[in-house]
mmCIF file of C-alpha atoms in Angstrom:
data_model
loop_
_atom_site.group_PDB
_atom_site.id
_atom_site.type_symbol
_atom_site.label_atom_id
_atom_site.label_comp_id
_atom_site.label_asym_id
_atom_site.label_seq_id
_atom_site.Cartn_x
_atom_site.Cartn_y
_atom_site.Cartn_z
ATOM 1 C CA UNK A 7 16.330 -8.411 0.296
ATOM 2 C CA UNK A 8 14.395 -5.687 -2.056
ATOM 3 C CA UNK A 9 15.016 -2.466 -0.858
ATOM 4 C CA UNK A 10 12.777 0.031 -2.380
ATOM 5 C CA UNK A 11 14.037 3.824 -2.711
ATOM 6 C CA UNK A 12 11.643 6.799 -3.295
ATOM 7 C CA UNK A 13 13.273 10.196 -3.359
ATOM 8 C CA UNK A 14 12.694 12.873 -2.487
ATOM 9 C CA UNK A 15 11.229 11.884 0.299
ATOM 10 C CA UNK A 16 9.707 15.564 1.324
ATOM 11 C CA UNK A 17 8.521 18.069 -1.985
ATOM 12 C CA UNK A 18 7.686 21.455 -1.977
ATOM 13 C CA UNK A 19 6.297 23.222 -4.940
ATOM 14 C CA UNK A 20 5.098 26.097 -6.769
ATOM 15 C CA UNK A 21 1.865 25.742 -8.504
ATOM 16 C CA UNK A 22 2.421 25.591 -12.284
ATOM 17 C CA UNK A 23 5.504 24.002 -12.368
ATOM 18 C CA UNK A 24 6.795 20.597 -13.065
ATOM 19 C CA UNK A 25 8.669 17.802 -11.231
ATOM 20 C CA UNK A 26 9.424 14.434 -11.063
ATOM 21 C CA UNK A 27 9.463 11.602 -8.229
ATOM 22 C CA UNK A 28 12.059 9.071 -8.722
ATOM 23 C CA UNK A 29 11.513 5.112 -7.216
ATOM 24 C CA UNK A 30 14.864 2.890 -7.185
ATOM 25 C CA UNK A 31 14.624 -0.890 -6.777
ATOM 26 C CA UNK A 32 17.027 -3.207 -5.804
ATOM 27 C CA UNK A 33 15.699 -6.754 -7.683
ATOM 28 C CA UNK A 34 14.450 -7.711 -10.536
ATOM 29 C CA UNK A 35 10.515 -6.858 -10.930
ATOM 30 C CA UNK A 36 7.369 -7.916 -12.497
ATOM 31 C CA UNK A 37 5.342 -5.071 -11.932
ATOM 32 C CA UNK A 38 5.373 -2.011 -10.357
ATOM 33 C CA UNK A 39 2.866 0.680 -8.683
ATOM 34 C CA UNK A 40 2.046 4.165 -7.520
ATOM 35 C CA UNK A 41 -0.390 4.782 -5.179
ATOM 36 C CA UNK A 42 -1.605 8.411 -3.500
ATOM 37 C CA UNK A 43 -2.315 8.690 -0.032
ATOM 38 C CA UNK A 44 -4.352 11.498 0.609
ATOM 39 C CA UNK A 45 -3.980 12.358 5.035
ATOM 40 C CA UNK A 46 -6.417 9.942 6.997
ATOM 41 C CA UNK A 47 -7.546 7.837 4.319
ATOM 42 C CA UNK A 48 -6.546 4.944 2.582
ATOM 43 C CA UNK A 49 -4.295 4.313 -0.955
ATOM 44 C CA UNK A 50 -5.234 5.343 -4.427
ATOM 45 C CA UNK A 51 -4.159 2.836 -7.514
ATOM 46 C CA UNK A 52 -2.714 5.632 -9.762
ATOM 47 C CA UNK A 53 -0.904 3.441 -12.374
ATOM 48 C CA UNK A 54 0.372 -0.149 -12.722
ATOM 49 C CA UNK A 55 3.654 -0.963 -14.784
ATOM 50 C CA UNK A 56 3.578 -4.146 -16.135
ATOM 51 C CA UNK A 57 7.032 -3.942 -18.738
ATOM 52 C CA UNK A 58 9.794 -2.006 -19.739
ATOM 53 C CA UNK A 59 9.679 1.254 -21.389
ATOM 54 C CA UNK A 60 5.716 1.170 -20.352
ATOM 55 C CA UNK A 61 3.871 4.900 -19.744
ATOM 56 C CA UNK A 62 1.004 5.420 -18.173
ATOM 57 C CA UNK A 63 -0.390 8.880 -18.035
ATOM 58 C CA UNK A 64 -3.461 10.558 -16.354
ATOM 59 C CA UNK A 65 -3.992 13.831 -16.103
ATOM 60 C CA UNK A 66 -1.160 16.319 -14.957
ATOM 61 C CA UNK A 67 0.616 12.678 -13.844
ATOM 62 C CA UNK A 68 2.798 10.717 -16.099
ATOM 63 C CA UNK A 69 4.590 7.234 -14.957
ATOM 64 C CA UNK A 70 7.516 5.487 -16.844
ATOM 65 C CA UNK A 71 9.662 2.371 -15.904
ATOM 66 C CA UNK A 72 12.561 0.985 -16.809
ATOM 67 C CA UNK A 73 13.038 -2.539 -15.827
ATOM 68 C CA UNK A 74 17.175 -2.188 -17.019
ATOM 69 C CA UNK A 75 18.049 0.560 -14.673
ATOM 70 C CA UNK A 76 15.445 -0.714 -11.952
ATOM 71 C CA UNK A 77 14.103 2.706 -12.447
ATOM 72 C CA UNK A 78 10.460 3.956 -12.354
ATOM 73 C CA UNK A 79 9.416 8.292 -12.390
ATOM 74 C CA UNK A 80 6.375 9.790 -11.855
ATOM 75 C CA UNK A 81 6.215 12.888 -13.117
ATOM 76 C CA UNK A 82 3.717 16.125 -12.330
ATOM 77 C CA UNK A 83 3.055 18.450 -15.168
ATOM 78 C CA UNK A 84 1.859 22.105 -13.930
ATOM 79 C CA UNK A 85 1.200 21.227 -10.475
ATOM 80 C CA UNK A 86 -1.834 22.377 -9.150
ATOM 81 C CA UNK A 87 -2.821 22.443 -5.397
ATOM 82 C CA UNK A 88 -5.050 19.210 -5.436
ATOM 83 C CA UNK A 89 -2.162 17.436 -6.142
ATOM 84 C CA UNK A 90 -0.797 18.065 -2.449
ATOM 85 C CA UNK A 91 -0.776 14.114 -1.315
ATOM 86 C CA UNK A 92 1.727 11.258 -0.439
ATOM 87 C CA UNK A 93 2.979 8.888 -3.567
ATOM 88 C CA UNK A 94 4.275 5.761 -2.735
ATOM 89 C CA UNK A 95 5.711 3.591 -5.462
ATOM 90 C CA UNK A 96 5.796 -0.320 -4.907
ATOM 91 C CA UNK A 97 7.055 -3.188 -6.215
ATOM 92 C CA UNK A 98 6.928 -6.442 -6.643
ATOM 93 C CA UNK A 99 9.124 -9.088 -7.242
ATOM 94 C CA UNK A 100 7.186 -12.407 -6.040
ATOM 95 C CA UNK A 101 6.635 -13.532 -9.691
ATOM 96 C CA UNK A 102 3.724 -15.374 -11.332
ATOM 97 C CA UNK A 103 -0.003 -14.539 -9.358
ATOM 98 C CA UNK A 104 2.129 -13.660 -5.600
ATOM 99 C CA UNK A 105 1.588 -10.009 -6.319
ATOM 100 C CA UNK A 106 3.154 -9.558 -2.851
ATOM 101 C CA UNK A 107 4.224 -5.416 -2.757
ATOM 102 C CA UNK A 108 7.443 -4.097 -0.948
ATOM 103 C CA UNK A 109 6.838 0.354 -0.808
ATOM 104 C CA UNK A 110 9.172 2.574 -0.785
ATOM 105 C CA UNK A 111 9.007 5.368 2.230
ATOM 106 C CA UNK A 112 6.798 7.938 -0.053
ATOM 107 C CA UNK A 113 6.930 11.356 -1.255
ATOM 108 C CA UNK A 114 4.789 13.694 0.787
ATOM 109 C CA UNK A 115 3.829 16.455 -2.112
ATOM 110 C CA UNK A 116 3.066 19.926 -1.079
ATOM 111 C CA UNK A 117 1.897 22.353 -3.745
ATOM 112 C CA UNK A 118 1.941 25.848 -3.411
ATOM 113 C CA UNK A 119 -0.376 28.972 -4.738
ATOM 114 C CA UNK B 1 -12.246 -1.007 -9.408
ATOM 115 C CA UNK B 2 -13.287 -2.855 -5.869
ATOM 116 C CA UNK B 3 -14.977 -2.039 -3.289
ATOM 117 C CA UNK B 4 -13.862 -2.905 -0.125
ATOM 118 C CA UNK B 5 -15.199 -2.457 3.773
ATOM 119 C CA UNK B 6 -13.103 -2.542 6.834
ATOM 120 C CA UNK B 7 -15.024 -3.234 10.510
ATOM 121 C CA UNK B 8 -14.181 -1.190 12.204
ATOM 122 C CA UNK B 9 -13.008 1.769 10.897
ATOM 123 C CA UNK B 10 -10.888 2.720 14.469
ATOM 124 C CA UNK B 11 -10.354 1.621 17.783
ATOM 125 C CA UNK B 12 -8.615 2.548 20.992
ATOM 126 C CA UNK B 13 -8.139 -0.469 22.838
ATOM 127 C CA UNK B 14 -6.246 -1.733 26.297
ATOM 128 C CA UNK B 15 -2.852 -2.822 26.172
ATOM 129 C CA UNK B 16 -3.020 -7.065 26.589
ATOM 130 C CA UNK B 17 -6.410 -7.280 24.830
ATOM 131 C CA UNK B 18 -7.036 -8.460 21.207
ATOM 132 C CA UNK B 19 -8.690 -6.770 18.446
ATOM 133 C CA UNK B 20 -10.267 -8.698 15.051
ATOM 134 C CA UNK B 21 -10.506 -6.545 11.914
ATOM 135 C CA UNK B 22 -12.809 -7.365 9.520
ATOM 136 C CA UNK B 23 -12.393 -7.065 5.665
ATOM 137 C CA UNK B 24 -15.447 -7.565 3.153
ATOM 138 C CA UNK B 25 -15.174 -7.094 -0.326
ATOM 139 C CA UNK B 26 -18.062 -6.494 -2.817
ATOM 140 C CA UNK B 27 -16.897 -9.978 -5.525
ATOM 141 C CA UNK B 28 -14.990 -12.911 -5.010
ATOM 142 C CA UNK B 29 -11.241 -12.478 -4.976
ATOM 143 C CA UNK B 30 -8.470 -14.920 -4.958
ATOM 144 C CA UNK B 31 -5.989 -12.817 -3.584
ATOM 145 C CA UNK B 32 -6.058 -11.117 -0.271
ATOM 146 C CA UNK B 33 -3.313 -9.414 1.615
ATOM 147 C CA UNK B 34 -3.264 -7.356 5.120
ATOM 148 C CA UNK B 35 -0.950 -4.465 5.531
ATOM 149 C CA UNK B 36 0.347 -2.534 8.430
ATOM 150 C CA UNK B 37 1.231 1.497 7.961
ATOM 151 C CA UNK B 38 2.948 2.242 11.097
ATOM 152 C CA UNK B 39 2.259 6.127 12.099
ATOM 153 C CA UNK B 40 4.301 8.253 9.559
ATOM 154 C CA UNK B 41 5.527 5.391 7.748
ATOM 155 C CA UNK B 42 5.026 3.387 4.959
ATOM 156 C CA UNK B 43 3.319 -0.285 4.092
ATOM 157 C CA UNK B 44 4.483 -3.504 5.172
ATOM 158 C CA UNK B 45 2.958 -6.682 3.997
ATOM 159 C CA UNK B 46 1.930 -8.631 7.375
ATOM 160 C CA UNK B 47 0.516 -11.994 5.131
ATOM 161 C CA UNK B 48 -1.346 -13.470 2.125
ATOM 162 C CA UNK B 49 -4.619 -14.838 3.190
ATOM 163 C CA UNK B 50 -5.452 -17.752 1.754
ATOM 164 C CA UNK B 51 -8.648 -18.965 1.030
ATOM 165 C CA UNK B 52 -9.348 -22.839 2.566
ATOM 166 C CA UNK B 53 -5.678 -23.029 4.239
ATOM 167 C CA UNK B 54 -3.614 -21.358 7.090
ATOM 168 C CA UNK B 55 -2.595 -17.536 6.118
ATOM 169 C CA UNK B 56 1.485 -17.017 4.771
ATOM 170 C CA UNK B 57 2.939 -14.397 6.770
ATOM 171 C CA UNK B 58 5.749 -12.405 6.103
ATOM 172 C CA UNK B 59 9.102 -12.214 7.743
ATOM 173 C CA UNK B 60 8.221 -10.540 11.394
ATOM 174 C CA UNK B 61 4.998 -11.437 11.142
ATOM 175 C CA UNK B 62 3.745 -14.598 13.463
ATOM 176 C CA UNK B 63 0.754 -16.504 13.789
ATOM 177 C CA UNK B 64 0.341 -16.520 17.319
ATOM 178 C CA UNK B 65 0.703 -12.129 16.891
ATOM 179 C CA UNK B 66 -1.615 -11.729 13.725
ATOM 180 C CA UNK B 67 -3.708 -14.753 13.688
ATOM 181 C CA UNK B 68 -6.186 -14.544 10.121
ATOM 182 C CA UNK B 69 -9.072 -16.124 8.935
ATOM 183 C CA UNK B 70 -10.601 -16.293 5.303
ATOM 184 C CA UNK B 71 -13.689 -18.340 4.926
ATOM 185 C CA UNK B 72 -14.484 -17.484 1.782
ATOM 186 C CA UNK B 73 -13.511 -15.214 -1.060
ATOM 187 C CA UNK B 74 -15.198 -12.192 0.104
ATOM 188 C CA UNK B 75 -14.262 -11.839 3.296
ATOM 189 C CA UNK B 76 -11.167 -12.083 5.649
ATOM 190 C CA UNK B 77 -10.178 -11.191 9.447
ATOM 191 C CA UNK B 78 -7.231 -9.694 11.064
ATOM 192 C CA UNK B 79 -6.834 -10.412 14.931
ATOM 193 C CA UNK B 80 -4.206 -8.487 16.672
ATOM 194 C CA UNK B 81 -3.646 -10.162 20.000
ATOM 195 C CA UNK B 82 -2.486 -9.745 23.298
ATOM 196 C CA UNK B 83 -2.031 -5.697 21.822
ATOM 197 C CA UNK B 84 1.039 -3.490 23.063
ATOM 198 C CA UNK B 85 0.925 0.405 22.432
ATOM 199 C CA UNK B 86 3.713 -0.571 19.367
ATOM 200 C CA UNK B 87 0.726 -2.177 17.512
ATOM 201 C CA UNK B 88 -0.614 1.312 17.104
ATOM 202 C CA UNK B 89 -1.158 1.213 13.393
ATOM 203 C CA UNK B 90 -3.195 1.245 10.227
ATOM 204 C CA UNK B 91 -4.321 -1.795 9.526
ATOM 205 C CA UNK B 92 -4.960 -1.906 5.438
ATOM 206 C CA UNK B 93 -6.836 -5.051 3.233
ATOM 207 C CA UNK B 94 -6.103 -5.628 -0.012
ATOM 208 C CA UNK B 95 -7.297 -7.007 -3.232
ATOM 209 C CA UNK B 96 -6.159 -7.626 -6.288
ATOM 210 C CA UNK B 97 -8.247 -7.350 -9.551
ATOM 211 C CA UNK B 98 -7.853 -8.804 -13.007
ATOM 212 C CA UNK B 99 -4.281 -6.776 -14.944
ATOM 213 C CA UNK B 100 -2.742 -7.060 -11.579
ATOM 214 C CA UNK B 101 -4.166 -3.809 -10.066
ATOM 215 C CA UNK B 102 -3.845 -4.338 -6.353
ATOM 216 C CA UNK B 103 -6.846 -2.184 -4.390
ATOM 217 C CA UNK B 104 -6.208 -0.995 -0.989
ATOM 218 C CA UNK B 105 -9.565 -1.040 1.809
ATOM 219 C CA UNK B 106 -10.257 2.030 3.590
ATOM 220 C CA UNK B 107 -8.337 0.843 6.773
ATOM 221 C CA UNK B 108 -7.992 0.431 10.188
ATOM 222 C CA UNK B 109 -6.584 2.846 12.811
ATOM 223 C CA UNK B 110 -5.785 1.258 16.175
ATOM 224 C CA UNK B 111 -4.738 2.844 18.703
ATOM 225 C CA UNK B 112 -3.339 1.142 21.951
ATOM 226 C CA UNK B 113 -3.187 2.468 25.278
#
């Protein structure tokens, strides 16, 4: 069974600084996703990570994976307030056109003034 | 991107009595999911809706509980029957587009009494 790890799992931080979100999985993957949920509403795609060693960056985020050490990051550069949100990475390891998605429990951001 | 609309957007419904979600997206789509974000919690996949043929649902996840339609490529339903207040959930469509991005509708709250 794919478990799918996120940590941490609660984030506090000063505006202006930088951190990173780490997202374990157990099984081999195809791709691999992180989504913001902003409270009440629905996901945001932020990135999709389709091989190893692939980086994706927008804005103040940046997203890496490594397929070897089942290891994907998202990192925040100079945090700034709007960033306050839950990330949820995902996974998925159904192969070929399944794109079936197993999450991880999410990492509910707070950014500080 | 996609654009997807949920009917309806929340409910509060009786415990016993069914409720069908409706999901309508704006192009056709081959690949259709439904999602369930339990209240603090993260997604789990429910079942693949498949377009012309009976839905695949995911370990947990019955026919008899979650029965779905999907006519045609634009549009799927979600009944949750015969409702108990541990049903109280988002319920979440999804797409996928071409490069594997996987688009999330707006969703679903139910809430059962």
């Amino acid at each position: 069974e794919l478990k799918v790890e996120q940590n941490p799992l609660f984030l506090s931080m000063q505006e202006g600084k930088n951190y990173t979100i780490y997202c374990n999985y157990s099984t081999t993957s195809d791709r691999l996703y992180w989504y913001r949920q902003d409270p009440g509403k629905s996901l945001e795609s932020l990135f999709v990570l389709l091989s190893n060693g692939a980086v994706k960056q927008e804005g103040r985020l940046m997203a890496s994976l490594d397929t070897k050490a089942r290891l994907s990051t998202l990192h925040i550069t100079a945090a700034v307030h709007d960033l306050s949100a839950t990330y949820f990475c995902a996974v998925d390891i159904s192969g070929g056109s399944n794109y079936k998605l197993t999450f991880g429990k999410g990492t509910l951001l707070t950014v500080n003034p | 991107s996609a654009v997807i609309s949920q009917k309806p957007s929340r409910d509060i419904c009786q415990r016993g009595t069914s409720l069908t979600i409706q999901c309508q997206v704006d192009s056709q789509v081959t690949m259709m999911f439904w999602y369930r974000q339990q209240p603090g919690q993260s997604l789990t996949l429910i079942a693949t809706a498949n377009q012309g043929s009976e839905a695949t649902y995911e370990s947990g996840f019955v026919i008899d509980k979650f029965p779905i339609s999907r006519p045609n490529l634009t549009f799927s339903t979600l009944t949750v029957s015969n409702m108990s207040p541990e049903d109280s959930s988002i319920y979440l469509c999804s797409v996928v587009r071409t490069g594997g991005t996987q688009y999330f509708g707006p969703g679903t709250r139910l809430t059962v009494l």
